[in-house]
mmCIF file of C-alpha atoms and ligand atoms in Angstrom:
data_model
loop_
_atom_site.group_PDB
_atom_site.id
_atom_site.type_symbol
_atom_site.label_atom_id
_atom_site.label_comp_id
_atom_site.label_asym_id
_atom_site.label_seq_id
_atom_site.Cartn_x
_atom_site.Cartn_y
_atom_site.Cartn_z
ATOM 1 C CA MET A 607 147.381 94.809 16.084
ATOM 2 C CA GLY A 608 150.118 93.245 18.100
ATOM 3 C CA THR A 609 147.635 91.389 20.307
ATOM 4 C CA LEU A 610 148.785 88.058 18.993
ATOM 5 C CA LYS A 611 151.811 87.477 21.115
ATOM 6 C CA ASN A 612 153.698 84.404 20.293
ATOM 7 C CA ALA A 613 151.569 83.645 17.313
ATOM 8 C CA THR A 614 153.066 80.228 16.508
ATOM 9 C CA SER A 615 152.277 78.812 19.983
ATOM 10 C CA THR A 616 148.623 80.088 19.882
ATOM 11 C CA PRO A 617 146.296 77.249 19.167
ATOM 12 C CA ILE A 618 144.314 77.053 15.862
ATOM 13 C CA GLN A 619 140.749 77.733 16.729
ATOM 14 C CA ILE A 620 139.005 77.670 13.341
ATOM 15 C CA GLU A 621 139.850 75.667 10.320
ATOM 16 C CA PHE A 622 138.356 75.697 6.828
ATOM 17 C CA ARG A 623 139.363 72.443 5.110
ATOM 18 C CA ASP A 624 138.980 72.516 1.387
ATOM 19 C CA VAL A 625 135.547 74.082 1.614
ATOM 20 C CA THR A 626 133.475 74.567 -1.580
ATOM 21 C CA LYS A 627 130.047 76.163 -1.872
ATOM 22 C CA THR A 628 128.082 75.954 -5.061
ATOM 23 C CA TYR A 629 124.719 77.379 -6.080
ATOM 24 C CA GLY A 630 123.555 75.402 -9.032
ATOM 25 C CA PRO A 631 126.506 75.257 -11.426
ATOM 26 C CA VAL A 632 128.308 78.229 -9.817
ATOM 27 C CA ALA A 633 131.017 77.741 -7.097
ATOM 28 C CA VAL A 634 130.967 80.924 -5.053
ATOM 29 C CA ILE A 635 133.592 79.484 -2.633
ATOM 30 C CA LYS A 636 136.187 77.270 -4.211
ATOM 31 C CA ASN A 637 138.440 74.893 -2.241
ATOM 32 C CA MET A 638 138.941 77.291 0.618
ATOM 33 C CA SER A 639 141.551 76.219 3.244
ATOM 34 C CA LEU A 640 142.415 78.561 6.107
ATOM 35 C CA SER A 641 143.482 78.296 9.702
ATOM 36 C CA ILE A 642 142.658 80.964 12.234
ATOM 37 C CA ARG A 643 144.334 81.298 15.542
ATOM 38 C CA SER A 644 142.691 81.886 18.853
ATOM 39 C CA GLY A 645 142.499 85.617 19.533
ATOM 40 C CA GLU A 646 143.362 86.586 15.995
ATOM 41 C CA PHE A 647 141.772 89.567 14.236
ATOM 42 C CA LEU A 648 141.435 88.301 10.673
ATOM 43 C CA THR A 649 139.884 90.279 7.873
ATOM 44 C CA LEU A 650 138.390 88.978 4.681
ATOM 45 C CA LEU A 651 138.949 91.627 2.057
ATOM 46 C CA GLY A 652 137.881 91.551 -1.572
ATOM 47 C CA PRO A 653 135.661 93.123 -4.295
ATOM 48 C CA SER A 654 131.944 92.819 -4.237
ATOM 49 C CA GLY A 655 130.858 89.262 -5.041
ATOM 50 C CA SER A 656 134.149 87.660 -4.149
ATOM 51 C CA GLY A 657 132.587 85.399 -1.474
ATOM 52 C CA LYS A 658 133.329 87.253 1.735
ATOM 53 C CA THR A 659 129.837 87.079 3.224
ATOM 54 C CA THR A 660 129.404 83.454 2.011
ATOM 55 C CA ALA A 661 132.650 82.439 3.832
ATOM 56 C CA LEU A 662 131.350 84.134 7.093
ATOM 57 C CA MET A 663 127.878 82.521 6.657
ATOM 58 C CA LEU A 664 129.538 79.117 6.261
ATOM 59 C CA LEU A 665 131.347 79.574 9.500
ATOM 60 C CA ALA A 666 128.234 80.900 11.232
ATOM 61 C CA GLY A 667 126.196 77.901 10.003
ATOM 62 C CA PHE A 668 123.689 79.804 7.940
ATOM 63 C CA VAL A 669 125.150 78.331 4.766
ATOM 64 C CA VAL A 670 126.092 74.668 4.406
ATOM 65 C CA PRO A 671 129.286 73.646 2.539
ATOM 66 C CA THR A 672 128.782 71.599 -0.610
ATOM 67 C CA SER A 673 132.045 69.841 0.167
ATOM 68 C CA GLY A 674 134.838 70.170 2.695
ATOM 69 C CA ASP A 675 134.603 70.733 6.360
ATOM 70 C CA ILE A 676 134.864 73.486 8.997
ATOM 71 C CA LEU A 677 136.402 72.821 12.398
ATOM 72 C CA VAL A 678 136.121 74.840 15.541
ATOM 73 C CA SER A 679 138.532 73.905 18.422
ATOM 74 C CA GLY A 680 139.424 70.745 16.400
ATOM 75 C CA LYS A 681 135.844 69.465 15.969
ATOM 76 C CA SER A 682 133.723 69.512 12.808
ATOM 77 C CA VAL A 683 130.708 71.859 13.137
ATOM 78 C CA ALA A 684 128.958 70.214 10.305
ATOM 79 C CA ASP A 685 126.154 68.944 12.563
ATOM 80 C CA VAL A 686 125.958 72.017 14.835
ATOM 81 C CA PRO A 687 123.074 74.288 13.966
ATOM 82 C CA SER A 688 123.864 78.003 13.806
ATOM 83 C CA HIS A 689 122.093 78.898 17.079
ATOM 84 C CA ARG A 690 124.276 76.361 18.928
ATOM 85 C CA ARG A 691 127.522 77.753 17.580
ATOM 86 C CA ASP A 692 129.084 80.004 20.268
ATOM 87 C CA GLN A 693 129.603 83.039 17.975
ATOM 88 C CA GLY A 694 128.484 86.570 17.934
ATOM 89 C CA MET A 695 127.402 87.763 14.501
ATOM 90 C CA LEU A 696 126.929 91.215 13.037
ATOM 91 C CA PHE A 697 125.241 90.806 9.658
ATOM 92 C CA GLN A 698 125.979 93.003 6.652
ATOM 93 C CA SER A 699 122.511 94.528 6.733
ATOM 94 C CA TYR A 700 122.814 94.722 10.553
ATOM 95 C CA ALA A 701 119.426 93.003 10.742
ATOM 96 C CA LEU A 702 118.117 94.277 14.041
ATOM 97 C CA PHE A 703 114.692 92.857 15.038
ATOM 98 C CA PRO A 704 112.515 95.741 13.877
ATOM 99 C CA HIS A 705 109.636 94.990 16.329
ATOM 100 C CA LEU A 706 111.952 95.001 19.373
ATOM 101 C CA THR A 707 113.437 97.876 21.288
ATOM 102 C CA VAL A 708 117.179 98.368 21.473
ATOM 103 C CA ARG A 709 117.167 96.770 24.903
ATOM 104 C CA ARG A 710 115.183 93.738 23.740
ATOM 105 C CA ASN A 711 117.425 93.332 20.735
ATOM 106 C CA LEU A 712 120.440 93.069 23.047
ATOM 107 C CA GLU A 713 118.722 90.758 25.447
ATOM 108 C CA PHE A 714 117.900 88.242 22.642
ATOM 109 C CA PRO A 715 121.271 86.482 22.482
ATOM 110 C CA LEU A 716 121.297 86.351 26.278
ATOM 111 C CA GLU A 717 117.892 84.787 26.479
ATOM 112 C CA THR A 718 118.827 82.036 24.004
ATOM 113 C CA ARG A 719 121.773 81.202 26.275
ATOM 114 C CA GLY A 720 119.369 80.967 29.301
ATOM 115 C CA ILE A 721 120.786 83.956 31.216
ATOM 116 C CA ASN A 722 118.414 85.334 33.931
ATOM 117 C CA ALA A 723 116.734 88.672 33.781
ATOM 118 C CA ALA A 724 118.856 90.483 36.285
ATOM 119 C CA GLU A 725 122.069 89.393 34.654
ATOM 120 C CA ARG A 726 120.647 90.275 31.278
ATOM 121 C CA ALA A 727 119.826 93.828 32.437
ATOM 122 C CA ARG A 728 123.302 94.266 33.870
ATOM 123 C CA ARG A 729 125.075 93.100 30.718
ATOM 124 C CA VAL A 730 122.853 95.076 28.403
ATOM 125 C CA ASP A 731 123.457 98.257 30.376
ATOM 126 C CA ARG A 732 127.187 97.705 30.390
ATOM 127 C CA MET A 733 127.239 97.003 26.601
ATOM 128 C CA LEU A 734 125.084 100.016 25.718
ATOM 129 C CA GLN A 735 127.486 102.287 27.623
ATOM 130 C CA ARG A 736 130.291 100.786 25.731
ATOM 131 C CA VAL A 737 128.849 101.861 22.380
ATOM 132 C CA HIS A 738 127.538 105.210 23.814
ATOM 133 C CA LEU A 739 123.873 104.351 23.487
ATOM 134 C CA GLN A 740 122.818 104.154 27.052
ATOM 135 C CA ASP A 741 120.021 106.644 26.587
ATOM 136 C CA PHE A 742 118.571 104.801 23.588
ATOM 137 C CA ASP A 743 117.535 101.538 25.224
ATOM 138 C CA ASN A 744 113.769 102.076 24.667
ATOM 139 C CA ARG A 745 113.967 103.207 21.068
ATOM 140 C CA MET A 746 112.820 101.085 18.184
ATOM 141 C CA PRO A 747 115.392 100.425 15.403
ATOM 142 C CA SER A 748 113.378 102.618 13.009
ATOM 143 C CA GLN A 749 113.894 105.556 15.336
ATOM 144 C CA LEU A 750 117.758 105.282 15.072
ATOM 145 C CA SER A 751 120.156 106.590 12.457
ATOM 146 C CA GLY A 752 122.077 104.142 10.320
ATOM 147 C CA GLY A 753 125.185 104.583 12.442
ATOM 148 C CA GLN A 754 123.333 104.131 15.636
ATOM 149 C CA GLN A 755 121.686 100.916 14.288
ATOM 150 C CA GLN A 756 125.134 99.693 13.399
ATOM 151 C CA ARG A 757 126.409 100.256 16.933
ATOM 152 C CA VAL A 758 123.388 98.409 18.381
ATOM 153 C CA ALA A 759 124.204 95.498 15.995
ATOM 154 C CA LEU A 760 127.819 95.519 17.206
ATOM 155 C CA ALA A 761 126.655 95.557 20.805
ATOM 156 C CA ARG A 762 124.257 92.677 20.135
ATOM 157 C CA ALA A 763 127.091 90.610 18.611
ATOM 158 C CA LEU A 764 129.223 91.277 21.709
ATOM 159 C CA VAL A 765 126.772 91.157 24.592
ATOM 160 C CA ALA A 766 126.740 87.389 25.165
ATOM 161 C CA ASP A 767 130.507 87.443 25.338
ATOM 162 C CA PRO A 768 131.074 84.726 22.694
ATOM 163 C CA PRO A 769 134.632 83.446 22.036
ATOM 164 C CA ILE A 770 134.220 84.103 18.349
ATOM 165 C CA LEU A 771 133.012 87.242 16.704
ATOM 166 C CA LEU A 772 131.862 87.450 13.092
ATOM 167 C CA LEU A 773 131.499 90.974 11.701
ATOM 168 C CA ASP A 774 130.154 91.541 8.187
ATOM 169 C CA GLU A 775 130.923 95.161 7.124
ATOM 170 C CA PRO A 776 130.493 96.441 10.701
ATOM 171 C CA LEU A 777 131.256 100.006 9.664
ATOM 172 C CA GLY A 778 129.636 100.034 6.247
ATOM 173 C CA ALA A 779 126.888 102.605 6.968
ATOM 174 C CA LEU A 780 128.944 105.117 8.948
ATOM 175 C CA ASP A 781 130.326 108.427 7.847
ATOM 176 C CA ARG A 782 134.031 108.976 7.882
ATOM 177 C CA ASN A 783 134.374 110.411 11.489
ATOM 178 C CA LEU A 784 132.070 107.886 13.069
ATOM 179 C CA ARG A 785 133.823 105.152 11.104
ATOM 180 C CA GLU A 786 137.229 106.121 12.422
ATOM 181 C CA HIS A 787 135.713 106.348 15.976
ATOM 182 C CA MET A 788 134.204 102.813 15.638
ATOM 183 C CA GLN A 789 137.421 101.435 14.166
ATOM 184 C CA HIS A 790 139.138 102.618 17.244
ATOM 185 C CA GLU A 791 136.293 101.131 19.396
ATOM 186 C CA ILE A 792 136.482 97.722 17.711
ATOM 187 C CA LYS A 793 140.253 97.749 18.022
ATOM 188 C CA SER A 794 140.122 98.486 21.733
ATOM 189 C CA LEU A 795 137.426 95.888 22.290
ATOM 190 C CA HIS A 796 139.580 93.378 20.654
ATOM 191 C CA ARG A 797 142.600 94.453 22.652
ATOM 192 C CA GLU A 798 140.627 94.249 25.817
ATOM 193 C CA PHE A 799 138.751 90.932 25.343
ATOM 194 C CA GLY A 800 140.975 89.176 22.791
ATOM 195 C CA LYS A 801 138.117 87.486 20.991
ATOM 196 C CA THR A 802 138.800 85.651 17.799
ATOM 197 C CA THR A 803 137.399 88.105 15.275
ATOM 198 C CA ILE A 804 136.668 87.522 11.618
ATOM 199 C CA CYS A 805 135.663 90.785 9.977
ATOM 200 C CA VAL A 806 134.538 91.343 6.348
ATOM 201 C CA THR A 807 135.245 94.547 4.622
ATOM 202 C CA HIS A 808 135.910 95.911 1.148
ATOM 203 C CA ASP A 809 137.654 98.865 2.631
ATOM 204 C CA GLN A 810 141.433 98.452 2.439
ATOM 205 C CA GLU A 811 142.271 101.072 4.900
ATOM 206 C CA GLU A 812 140.011 99.513 7.491
ATOM 207 C CA ALA A 813 141.567 96.065 6.834
ATOM 208 C CA LEU A 814 145.061 97.513 7.188
ATOM 209 C CA THR A 815 144.184 99.259 10.386
ATOM 210 C CA LEU A 816 142.389 96.599 12.261
ATOM 211 C CA SER A 817 143.869 93.221 11.302
ATOM 212 C CA ASP A 818 146.511 90.817 12.446
ATOM 213 C CA ARG A 819 146.160 89.134 9.055
ATOM 214 C CA ILE A 820 144.236 89.839 5.945
ATOM 215 C CA VAL A 821 142.768 87.258 3.566
ATOM 216 C CA VAL A 822 142.406 88.702 0.036
ATOM 217 C CA MET A 823 139.486 87.019 -1.658
ATOM 218 C CA ARG A 824 138.943 86.920 -5.405
ATOM 219 C CA GLY A 825 136.268 85.012 -7.269
ATOM 220 C CA GLY A 826 135.560 82.707 -4.328
ATOM 221 C CA GLN A 827 139.200 81.802 -3.794
ATOM 222 C CA ILE A 828 141.946 83.012 -1.453
ATOM 223 C CA GLU A 829 144.437 85.131 -3.467
ATOM 224 C CA GLN A 830 146.855 85.817 -0.506
ATOM 225 C CA VAL A 831 146.882 85.634 3.245
ATOM 226 C CA ASP A 832 149.395 87.724 5.156
ATOM 227 C CA SER A 833 149.980 90.427 7.808
ATOM 228 C CA PRO A 834 148.923 93.946 6.615
ATOM 229 C CA GLU A 835 152.656 94.906 6.279
ATOM 230 C CA LEU A 836 153.561 91.923 4.150
ATOM 231 C CA LEU A 837 150.477 92.202 1.903
ATOM 232 C CA TYR A 838 151.186 95.802 1.184
ATOM 233 C CA ASP A 839 155.023 95.383 0.908
ATOM 234 C CA ARG A 840 155.204 91.930 -0.767
ATOM 235 C CA PRO A 841 152.008 91.468 -2.759
ATOM 236 C CA ALA A 842 152.133 88.092 -4.475
ATOM 237 C CA THR A 843 150.006 89.097 -7.461
ATOM 238 C CA ARG A 844 149.054 92.019 -9.614
ATOM 239 C CA PHE A 845 145.519 91.772 -8.226
ATOM 240 C CA VAL A 846 146.674 92.093 -4.613
ATOM 241 C CA ALA A 847 149.064 94.965 -5.451
ATOM 242 C CA ASN A 848 146.257 96.845 -7.159
ATOM 243 C CA PHE A 849 143.599 96.109 -4.565
ATOM 244 C CA LEU A 850 145.723 97.174 -1.605
ATOM 245 C CA GLY A 851 147.035 100.616 -2.317
ATOM 246 C CA GLU A 852 148.372 102.049 -5.564
ATOM 247 C CA ALA A 853 150.960 100.393 -7.695
ATOM 248 C CA ASN A 854 153.179 101.429 -10.660
ATOM 249 C CA PHE A 855 153.686 98.451 -13.066
ATOM 250 C CA ILE A 856 156.899 99.343 -14.866
ATOM 251 C CA ASP A 857 157.016 96.517 -17.385
ATOM 252 C CA LYS A 858 155.816 98.507 -20.326
ATOM 253 C CA ALA A 859 157.410 101.820 -19.397
ATOM 254 C CA GLY A 860 159.791 101.800 -22.373
ATOM 255 C CA PHE A 861 163.053 101.364 -20.461
ATOM 256 C CA GLU A 862 164.899 98.483 -18.941
ATOM 257 C CA VAL A 863 164.158 97.910 -15.364
ATOM 258 C CA GLU A 864 167.484 97.559 -13.414
ATOM 259 C CA VAL A 865 167.470 94.553 -11.117
ATOM 260 C CA ASP A 866 169.890 92.827 -8.755
ATOM 261 C CA ALA A 867 168.846 89.356 -9.696
ATOM 262 C CA ALA A 868 166.864 87.858 -12.560
ATOM 263 C CA PRO A 869 163.127 88.160 -11.807
ATOM 264 C CA PRO A 870 161.043 84.985 -11.535
ATOM 265 C CA SER A 871 159.306 84.142 -14.838
ATOM 266 C CA GLY A 872 155.704 85.198 -15.270
ATOM 267 C CA THR A 873 156.124 88.188 -12.987
ATOM 268 C CA LEU A 874 155.818 91.935 -13.481
ATOM 269 C CA PRO A 875 158.006 94.582 -11.837
ATOM 270 C CA MET A 876 156.064 96.930 -9.574
ATOM 271 C CA ILE A 877 156.954 99.892 -7.402
ATOM 272 C CA ARG A 878 154.795 101.763 -4.842
ATOM 273 C CA PRO A 879 154.229 105.460 -5.469
ATOM 274 C CA GLU A 880 155.856 106.454 -2.167
ATOM 275 C CA ARG A 881 159.037 104.517 -3.087
ATOM 276 C CA VAL A 882 159.528 106.761 -6.157
ATOM 277 C CA ALA A 883 161.285 110.131 -5.688
ATOM 278 C CA ILE A 884 161.103 113.109 -7.975
ATOM 279 C CA MET A 885 163.846 115.653 -8.661
ATOM 280 C CA GLU A 886 165.057 118.296 -11.185
ATOM 281 C CA ILE A 887 166.846 117.232 -14.346
ATOM 282 C CA GLY A 888 170.544 116.946 -13.684
ATOM 283 C CA ALA A 889 170.260 116.511 -9.923
ATOM 284 C CA ILE A 890 171.966 113.566 -8.410
ATOM 285 C CA PRO A 891 170.211 111.325 -5.851
ATOM 286 C CA ASN A 892 171.496 111.975 -2.389
ATOM 287 C CA SER A 893 172.373 108.356 -1.700
ATOM 288 C CA ASP A 894 174.997 105.816 -2.397
ATOM 289 C CA ASP A 895 172.610 102.857 -2.780
ATOM 290 C CA LEU A 896 171.901 101.400 -6.200
ATOM 291 C CA ARG A 897 169.181 103.563 -7.645
ATOM 292 C CA GLN A 898 167.591 103.643 -11.083
ATOM 293 C CA VAL A 899 167.055 107.143 -12.537
ATOM 294 C CA ILE A 900 164.791 107.863 -15.436
ATOM 295 C CA SER A 901 163.358 111.034 -16.923
ATOM 296 C CA GLY A 902 159.860 112.027 -17.638
ATOM 297 C CA THR A 903 157.418 114.898 -17.830
ATOM 298 C CA VAL A 904 154.932 115.979 -15.131
ATOM 299 C CA GLN A 905 151.429 115.540 -16.346
ATOM 300 C CA ASP A 906 149.470 116.359 -13.199
ATOM 301 C CA VAL A 907 149.979 117.401 -9.620
ATOM 302 C CA ILE A 908 147.455 117.044 -6.868
ATOM 303 C CA TYR A 909 147.640 118.351 -3.328
ATOM 304 C CA ALA A 910 146.122 116.192 -0.697
ATOM 305 C CA GLY A 911 146.855 117.808 2.662
ATOM 306 C CA PRO A 912 150.170 116.513 3.870
ATOM 307 C CA LEU A 913 150.781 114.582 0.572
ATOM 308 C CA ARG A 914 151.594 115.647 -2.917
ATOM 309 C CA ARG A 915 150.728 113.306 -5.703
ATOM 310 C CA TYR A 916 152.382 113.589 -9.158
ATOM 311 C CA VAL A 917 151.503 111.803 -12.285
ATOM 312 C CA VAL A 918 154.540 111.647 -14.508
ATOM 313 C CA ARG A 919 154.663 110.567 -18.101
ATOM 314 C CA VAL A 920 157.603 108.326 -18.907
ATOM 315 C CA ALA A 921 157.712 107.012 -22.554
ATOM 316 C CA GLU A 922 154.506 105.176 -23.084
ATOM 317 C CA SER A 923 153.308 104.909 -19.528
ATOM 318 C CA THR A 924 152.592 107.008 -16.457
ATOM 319 C CA PHE A 925 154.047 106.893 -13.025
ATOM 320 C CA VAL A 926 152.357 107.927 -9.855
ATOM 321 C CA VAL A 927 154.660 109.500 -7.348
ATOM 322 C CA ARG A 928 153.552 110.320 -3.777
ATOM 323 C CA GLU A 929 155.675 112.469 -1.504
ATOM 324 C CA HIS A 930 155.207 113.965 1.916
ATOM 325 C CA VAL A 931 155.172 117.739 1.772
ATOM 326 C CA VAL A 932 158.176 119.190 3.539
ATOM 327 C CA SER A 933 159.551 122.724 3.541
ATOM 328 C CA GLY A 934 162.116 123.714 0.924
ATOM 329 C CA GLN A 935 161.187 120.973 -1.439
ATOM 330 C CA PRO A 936 160.950 121.871 -5.139
ATOM 331 C CA ILE A 937 157.334 121.889 -6.469
ATOM 332 C CA PHE A 938 156.917 120.759 -10.048
ATOM 333 C CA ARG A 939 154.180 121.855 -12.401
ATOM 334 C CA PRO A 940 152.596 120.151 -15.407
ATOM 335 C CA HIS A 941 154.933 120.025 -18.467
ATOM 336 C CA ASP A 942 158.073 120.252 -16.215
ATOM 337 C CA LYS A 943 160.809 117.807 -17.221
ATOM 338 C CA VAL A 944 161.900 115.803 -14.201
ATOM 339 C CA GLN A 945 163.806 112.791 -13.119
ATOM 340 C CA LEU A 946 162.375 109.935 -11.147
ATOM 341 C CA HIS A 947 164.452 107.620 -9.089
ATOM 342 C CA TRP A 948 164.122 104.672 -6.778
ATOM 343 C CA LEU A 949 166.065 102.011 -4.932
ATOM 344 C CA ARG A 950 166.512 98.903 -7.008
ATOM 345 C CA SER A 951 165.671 96.896 -3.937
ATOM 346 C CA ASP A 952 162.289 98.585 -3.703
ATOM 347 C CA VAL A 953 161.127 97.052 -6.989
ATOM 348 C CA ARG A 954 158.776 94.055 -6.381
ATOM 349 C CA PHE A 955 157.978 91.259 -8.694
ATOM 350 C CA VAL A 956 154.354 90.113 -8.668
ATOM 351 C CA ALA A 957 152.602 87.348 -10.565
ATOM 352 C CA ALA A 958 150.890 88.649 -13.657
HETATM 353 N N1 LIG B 941 121.705 82.304 -2.111
HETATM 354 C C1 LIG B 941 122.547 82.476 -3.196
HETATM 355 N N2 LIG B 941 122.171 82.005 -4.399
HETATM 356 C C2 LIG B 941 122.966 82.140 -5.513
HETATM 357 N N3 LIG B 941 124.064 82.903 -5.522
HETATM 358 C C3 LIG B 941 124.413 83.471 -4.381
HETATM 359 C C4 LIG B 941 123.668 83.371 -3.203
HETATM 360 N N4 LIG B 941 124.331 84.004 -2.173
HETATM 361 C C5 LIG B 941 125.398 84.553 -2.810
HETATM 362 N N5 LIG B 941 125.440 84.265 -4.120
HETATM 363 C C6 LIG B 941 126.469 84.725 -5.097
HETATM 364 O O1 LIG B 941 127.738 84.302 -4.525
HETATM 365 C C7 LIG B 941 128.739 85.311 -4.839
HETATM 366 C C8 LIG B 941 129.426 85.726 -3.540
HETATM 367 O O2 LIG B 941 128.463 86.409 -2.784
HETATM 368 P P1 LIG B 941 128.897 87.121 -1.372
HETATM 369 O O3 LIG B 941 127.637 87.625 -0.752
HETATM 370 O O4 LIG B 941 129.635 86.082 -0.597
HETATM 371 O O5 LIG B 941 129.904 88.227 -1.838
HETATM 372 P P2 LIG B 941 130.638 89.351 -1.012
HETATM 373 O O6 LIG B 941 132.013 89.208 -1.227
HETATM 374 O O7 LIG B 941 130.129 89.395 0.401
HETATM 375 O O8 LIG B 941 130.142 90.697 -1.728
HETATM 376 P P3 LIG B 941 129.749 92.182 -1.141
HETATM 377 O O9 LIG B 941 131.056 92.951 -0.985
HETATM 378 O O10 LIG B 941 128.987 92.781 -2.296
HETATM 379 O O11 LIG B 941 128.904 92.014 0.054
HETATM 380 C C9 LIG B 941 127.989 86.462 -5.559
HETATM 381 O O12 LIG B 941 128.235 86.299 -6.927
HETATM 382 C C10 LIG B 941 126.605 86.210 -5.210
HETATM 383 O O13 LIG B 941 125.743 86.615 -6.273
HETATM 384 MG MG1 LIG B 942 129.013 90.693 1.573
#
């Protein structure tokens, strides 16, 4: 998000040190080590059951590590109960107090911090305006839509102005439009207040849009941590390449992949669909760079607004090609013979 200016000089605020959490014989978090900088927007991304909520609950103090330690501002929080950790939390199920009005829900974290009634009212009013719910303060949660409840939950996490914000699927229950609106809202709140934010999602687009860094989780372990750009452009593993965006694995495509240098052992060549271009048989790529050209047959073409997506059969495998629709471009149909081409330097090698 570009809010982390001078990232290397920003102090580390949160540290997971070799944290493991087991339930009976099953380790749901395995040897997790991670440093989070002050003001950073970090997203935990991964499939269902990969340990995202557990990692957040460990930090919030609702789950206790089996081994390892968590430090906040350099100090272990092992002996700090969750209500004494200065963090705002939005739970996955948004867990509003069902017997309290919207206003009373928002007052709760302020009361536990000993803030007086007049100041509470002032802060609640300001926060409700911020999430566009100023006219809903006397409603009960059951009288709100899912999206409205989610906005109340976000407001409640923010209202006490905690230095650390933990958000578990904050936009999960929202439809597409409201989701985009709230993404924007969360982003601008982060830009404005610069809170260290740890957000959980399984939505890759959301992770790419919001985060300074993304932690990809898999089976209780960190698979890769990087900026959105690097994760997408330089995925370390096949899992990451598949989880974030679409990937063409070209190892079994029935042709020799041309490379500039010998690939590291145990890796697979991969190319993103938007890096592959499609053209008529016999055409020559309009470029002097080293490009690989192969031929195939169009199997399918799908229009998606400004994008056109081809599936092209090449020997034993299929390629996905994604191109931006521009005027004057040839359009291919199923069964057309075509050529695909790409820059050699756009091929990535990921761990199998
Ligand atoms: N209290 C518990 N007892 C036993 N197993 C648990 C407990 N809480 C979580 N687990 C298991 O730990 C694993 C990780 O759960 P977690 O809730 O952290 O996943 P998640 O990544 O948040 O998934 P989702 O995207 O579905 O919310 C799951 O296999 C889950 O069944
Ligand atoms: Mg979860």
